[in-house]
């Protein structure tokens, strides 16, 4: 197995641990099984597709700084299911996931605060960018 494949496999196993922690975290809250599955699916895509393959291999801890690249660019251009609702759902999933990572001491409190601020400050822009893209105005951004 070549070095890059080993690195990817190791990261995938790490991500499985984080997803398991997140699943346990969600089960302790008052959310439905359907909601838990949605959050896990969203975060699995973020960790194991976007961070691992689209960017230059970013680990979960550093993924806290990639939400704008994900929701403001990649998701809009590359994901056929991108909609205003799905952007908001992914934002909620990311906030919940990284709150769990904070509580499990995988990230720093300031990183979590920065993530929440980024989502709050950028949401309108992401939704406008989605409208522009959907209306064929690719040069607006």
PDB file of C-alpha atoms in Angstrom:
ATOM      1  CA  UNK A   1       0.000   0.000   0.000  1.00  0.00           C
ATOM      2  CA  UNK A   2       1.514   3.319  -0.969  1.00  0.00           C
ATOM      3  CA  UNK A   3       2.062   6.104   1.570  1.00  0.00           C
ATOM      4  CA  UNK A   4      -0.875   8.267   0.482  1.00  0.00           C
ATOM      5  CA  UNK A   5      -3.306   5.341   0.681  1.00  0.00           C
ATOM      6  CA  UNK A   6      -2.108   4.549   4.214  1.00  0.00           C
ATOM      7  CA  UNK A   7      -2.604   8.170   5.186  1.00  0.00           C
ATOM      8  CA  UNK A   8      -6.142   8.153   3.764  1.00  0.00           C
ATOM      9  CA  UNK A   9      -7.017   4.889   5.494  1.00  0.00           C
ATOM     10  CA  UNK A  10      -5.694   6.151   8.829  1.00  0.00           C
ATOM     11  CA  UNK A  11      -7.694   9.365   8.452  1.00  0.00           C
ATOM     12  CA  UNK A  12     -10.834   7.437   7.547  1.00  0.00           C
ATOM     13  CA  UNK A  13     -10.497   5.402  10.752  1.00  0.00           C
ATOM     14  CA  UNK A  14     -10.014   8.619  12.749  1.00  0.00           C
ATOM     15  CA  UNK A  15     -13.113  10.072  11.119  1.00  0.00           C
ATOM     16  CA  UNK A  16     -15.092   6.961  12.037  1.00  0.00           C
ATOM     17  CA  UNK A  17     -14.230   7.587  15.675  1.00  0.00           C
ATOM     18  CA  UNK A  18     -15.360  11.216  15.421  1.00  0.00           C
ATOM     19  CA  UNK A  19     -18.588  10.184  13.693  1.00  0.00           C
ATOM     20  CA  UNK A  20     -19.242   7.620  16.412  1.00  0.00           C
ATOM     21  CA  UNK A  21     -18.689  10.244  19.114  1.00  0.00           C
ATOM     22  CA  UNK A  22     -21.036  12.575  17.247  1.00  0.00           C
ATOM     23  CA  UNK A  23     -23.698   9.890  16.935  1.00  0.00           C
ATOM     24  CA  UNK A  24     -23.516   9.211  20.692  1.00  0.00           C
ATOM     25  CA  UNK A  25     -23.700  12.957  21.355  1.00  0.00           C
ATOM     26  CA  UNK A  26     -26.814  13.326  19.215  1.00  0.00           C
ATOM     27  CA  UNK A  27     -28.494  10.298  20.803  1.00  0.00           C
ATOM     28  CA  UNK A  28     -28.159  11.991  24.202  1.00  0.00           C
ATOM     29  CA  UNK A  29     -30.025  15.033  22.894  1.00  0.00           C
ATOM     30  CA  UNK A  30     -33.711  15.129  22.113  1.00  0.00           C
ATOM     31  CA  UNK A  31     -33.575  14.580  18.350  1.00  0.00           C
ATOM     32  CA  UNK A  32     -35.194  11.927  16.182  1.00  0.00           C
ATOM     33  CA  UNK A  33     -33.356   9.024  14.575  1.00  0.00           C
ATOM     34  CA  UNK A  34     -34.067  10.600  11.186  1.00  0.00           C
ATOM     35  CA  UNK A  35     -32.386  13.840  12.282  1.00  0.00           C
ATOM     36  CA  UNK A  36     -29.409  11.919  13.653  1.00  0.00           C
ATOM     37  CA  UNK A  37     -28.993  10.062  10.350  1.00  0.00           C
ATOM     38  CA  UNK A  38     -29.148  13.371   8.435  1.00  0.00           C
ATOM     39  CA  UNK A  39     -26.474  15.011  10.615  1.00  0.00           C
ATOM     40  CA  UNK A  40     -24.212  11.951  10.422  1.00  0.00           C
ATOM     41  CA  UNK A  41     -24.611  11.781   6.642  1.00  0.00           C
ATOM     42  CA  UNK A  42     -23.826  15.489   6.266  1.00  0.00           C
ATOM     43  CA  UNK A  43     -20.715  15.295   8.439  1.00  0.00           C
ATOM     44  CA  UNK A  44     -19.536  12.069   6.845  1.00  0.00           C
ATOM     45  CA  UNK A  45     -19.657  13.817   3.460  1.00  0.00           C
ATOM     46  CA  UNK A  46     -17.811  16.844   4.841  1.00  0.00           C
ATOM     47  CA  UNK A  47     -15.059  14.805   6.506  1.00  0.00           C
ATOM     48  CA  UNK A  48     -14.599  11.942   4.092  1.00  0.00           C
ATOM     49  CA  UNK A  49     -15.270  13.637   0.781  1.00  0.00           C
ATOM     50  CA  UNK A  50     -14.657  17.360   0.945  1.00  0.00           C
ATOM     51  CA  UNK A  51     -11.821  17.527   3.477  1.00  0.00           C
ATOM     52  CA  UNK A  52     -10.159  14.305   2.396  1.00  0.00           C
ATOM     53  CA  UNK A  53     -10.327  14.546  -1.386  1.00  0.00           C
ATOM     54  CA  UNK A  54     -11.324  17.995  -2.597  1.00  0.00           C
ATOM     55  CA  UNK A  55      -8.944  20.003  -0.505  1.00  0.00           C
ATOM     56  CA  UNK A  56      -5.336  18.917  -0.036  1.00  0.00           C
ATOM     57  CA  UNK A  57      -6.188  16.402   2.687  1.00  0.00           C
ATOM     58  CA  UNK A  58      -7.361  18.324   5.702  1.00  0.00           C
ATOM     59  CA  UNK A  59      -7.876  16.644   9.073  1.00  0.00           C
ATOM     60  CA  UNK A  60     -11.056  17.174  11.075  1.00  0.00           C
ATOM     61  CA  UNK A  61      -9.441  19.596  13.522  1.00  0.00           C
ATOM     62  CA  UNK A  62      -8.435  21.931  10.689  1.00  0.00           C
ATOM     63  CA  UNK A  63     -11.774  21.471   8.938  1.00  0.00           C
ATOM     64  CA  UNK A  64     -13.246  23.973  11.354  1.00  0.00           C
ATOM     65  CA  UNK A  65     -11.607  26.644   9.164  1.00  0.00           C
ATOM     66  CA  UNK A  66     -12.938  25.309   5.844  1.00  0.00           C
ATOM     67  CA  UNK A  67     -16.672  25.918   6.175  1.00  0.00           C
ATOM     68  CA  UNK A  68     -16.638  28.937   3.839  1.00  0.00           C
ATOM     69  CA  UNK A  69     -14.760  26.997   1.155  1.00  0.00           C
ATOM     70  CA  UNK A  70     -17.250  24.178   1.554  1.00  0.00           C
ATOM     71  CA  UNK A  71     -20.617  25.961   1.749  1.00  0.00           C
ATOM     72  CA  UNK A  72     -19.671  29.094  -0.172  1.00  0.00           C
ATOM     73  CA  UNK A  73     -18.005  27.403  -3.123  1.00  0.00           C
ATOM     74  CA  UNK A  74     -17.628  23.616  -3.358  1.00  0.00           C
ATOM     75  CA  UNK A  75     -21.128  22.721  -2.215  1.00  0.00           C
ATOM     76  CA  UNK A  76     -22.779  25.205  -4.563  1.00  0.00           C
ATOM     77  CA  UNK A  77     -20.744  24.191  -7.625  1.00  0.00           C
ATOM     78  CA  UNK A  78     -20.301  20.460  -7.102  1.00  0.00           C
ATOM     79  CA  UNK A  79     -23.347  19.125  -5.250  1.00  0.00           C
ATOM     80  CA  UNK A  80     -26.522  18.722  -7.272  1.00  0.00           C
ATOM     81  CA  UNK A  81     -28.585  18.688  -4.083  1.00  0.00           C
ATOM     82  CA  UNK A  82     -27.407  22.181  -3.082  1.00  0.00           C
ATOM     83  CA  UNK A  83     -30.369  24.320  -2.071  1.00  0.00           C
ATOM     84  CA  UNK A  84     -31.086  27.013   0.475  1.00  0.00           C
ATOM     85  CA  UNK A  85     -32.460  24.334   2.771  1.00  0.00           C
ATOM     86  CA  UNK A  86     -29.453  22.033   2.379  1.00  0.00           C
ATOM     87  CA  UNK A  87     -26.979  24.877   3.033  1.00  0.00           C
ATOM     88  CA  UNK A  88     -28.834  25.643   6.258  1.00  0.00           C
ATOM     89  CA  UNK A  89     -28.958  21.947   7.173  1.00  0.00           C
ATOM     90  CA  UNK A  90     -25.220  21.504   6.595  1.00  0.00           C
ATOM     91  CA  UNK A  91     -24.572  24.637   8.661  1.00  0.00           C
ATOM     92  CA  UNK A  92     -26.583  23.189  11.537  1.00  0.00           C
ATOM     93  CA  UNK A  93     -24.795  19.838  11.220  1.00  0.00           C
ATOM     94  CA  UNK A  94     -21.381  21.507  11.220  1.00  0.00           C
ATOM     95  CA  UNK A  95     -22.200  23.580  14.296  1.00  0.00           C
ATOM     96  CA  UNK A  96     -23.507  20.547  16.175  1.00  0.00           C
ATOM     97  CA  UNK A  97     -20.568  18.392  15.107  1.00  0.00           C
ATOM     98  CA  UNK A  98     -17.933  20.888  16.098  1.00  0.00           C
ATOM     99  CA  UNK A  99     -19.757  21.594  19.386  1.00  0.00           C
ATOM    100  CA  UNK A 100     -19.400  17.872  20.078  1.00  0.00           C
ATOM    101  CA  UNK A 101     -15.727  18.009  19.089  1.00  0.00           C
ATOM    102  CA  UNK A 102     -15.243  20.938  21.479  1.00  0.00           C
ATOM    103  CA  UNK A 103     -16.931  19.097  24.330  1.00  0.00           C
ATOM    104  CA  UNK A 104     -14.728  16.075  23.628  1.00  0.00           C
ATOM    105  CA  UNK A 105     -11.656  18.339  23.639  1.00  0.00           C
ATOM    106  CA  UNK A 106     -10.686  17.735  20.003  1.00  0.00           C
ATOM    107  CA  UNK A 107     -10.812  21.450  19.128  1.00  0.00           C
ATOM    108  CA  UNK A 108     -10.347  24.722  20.990  1.00  0.00           C
ATOM    109  CA  UNK A 109     -13.225  26.917  22.118  1.00  0.00           C
ATOM    110  CA  UNK A 110     -12.031  29.814  19.951  1.00  0.00           C
ATOM    111  CA  UNK A 111     -12.131  27.579  16.869  1.00  0.00           C
ATOM    112  CA  UNK A 112     -15.749  26.723  17.622  1.00  0.00           C
ATOM    113  CA  UNK A 113     -16.645  30.381  18.155  1.00  0.00           C
ATOM    114  CA  UNK A 114     -14.941  31.316  14.881  1.00  0.00           C
ATOM    115  CA  UNK A 115     -16.906  28.610  13.055  1.00  0.00           C
ATOM    116  CA  UNK A 116     -20.206  29.897  14.449  1.00  0.00           C
ATOM    117  CA  UNK A 117     -19.288  33.485  13.569  1.00  0.00           C
ATOM    118  CA  UNK A 118     -18.332  32.445  10.027  1.00  0.00           C
ATOM    119  CA  UNK A 119     -21.657  30.710   9.515  1.00  0.00           C
ATOM    120  CA  UNK A 120     -23.639  33.624  10.928  1.00  0.00           C
ATOM    121  CA  UNK A 121     -21.764  36.250   8.927  1.00  0.00           C
ATOM    122  CA  UNK A 122     -21.629  34.312   5.641  1.00  0.00           C
ATOM    123  CA  UNK A 123     -25.053  32.671   5.417  1.00  0.00           C
ATOM    124  CA  UNK A 124     -26.704  35.442   3.381  1.00  0.00           C
ATOM    125  CA  UNK A 125     -23.737  35.534   1.005  1.00  0.00           C
ATOM    126  CA  UNK A 126     -23.821  31.756   0.515  1.00  0.00           C
ATOM    127  CA  UNK A 127     -27.534  31.842  -0.246  1.00  0.00           C
ATOM    128  CA  UNK A 128     -27.074  34.712  -2.719  1.00  0.00           C
ATOM    129  CA  UNK A 129     -24.193  32.824  -4.342  1.00  0.00           C
ATOM    130  CA  UNK A 130     -26.423  29.785  -4.726  1.00  0.00           C
ATOM    131  CA  UNK A 131     -29.087  31.939  -6.404  1.00  0.00           C
ATOM    132  CA  UNK A 132     -26.474  33.426  -8.738  1.00  0.00           C
ATOM    133  CA  UNK A 133     -25.144  29.991  -9.649  1.00  0.00           C
ATOM    134  CA  UNK A 134     -28.617  28.513 -10.159  1.00  0.00           C
ATOM    135  CA  UNK A 135     -29.511  31.445 -12.418  1.00  0.00           C
ATOM    136  CA  UNK A 136     -26.412  30.998 -14.567  1.00  0.00           C
ATOM    137  CA  UNK A 137     -24.629  34.048 -13.200  1.00  0.00           C
ATOM    138  CA  UNK A 138     -21.338  32.228 -12.557  1.00  0.00           C
ATOM    139  CA  UNK A 139     -19.255  35.378 -12.795  1.00  0.00           C
ATOM    140  CA  UNK A 140     -21.016  37.123  -9.926  1.00  0.00           C
ATOM    141  CA  UNK A 141     -18.578  35.521  -7.546  1.00  0.00           C
TER     142      UNK A 141
END
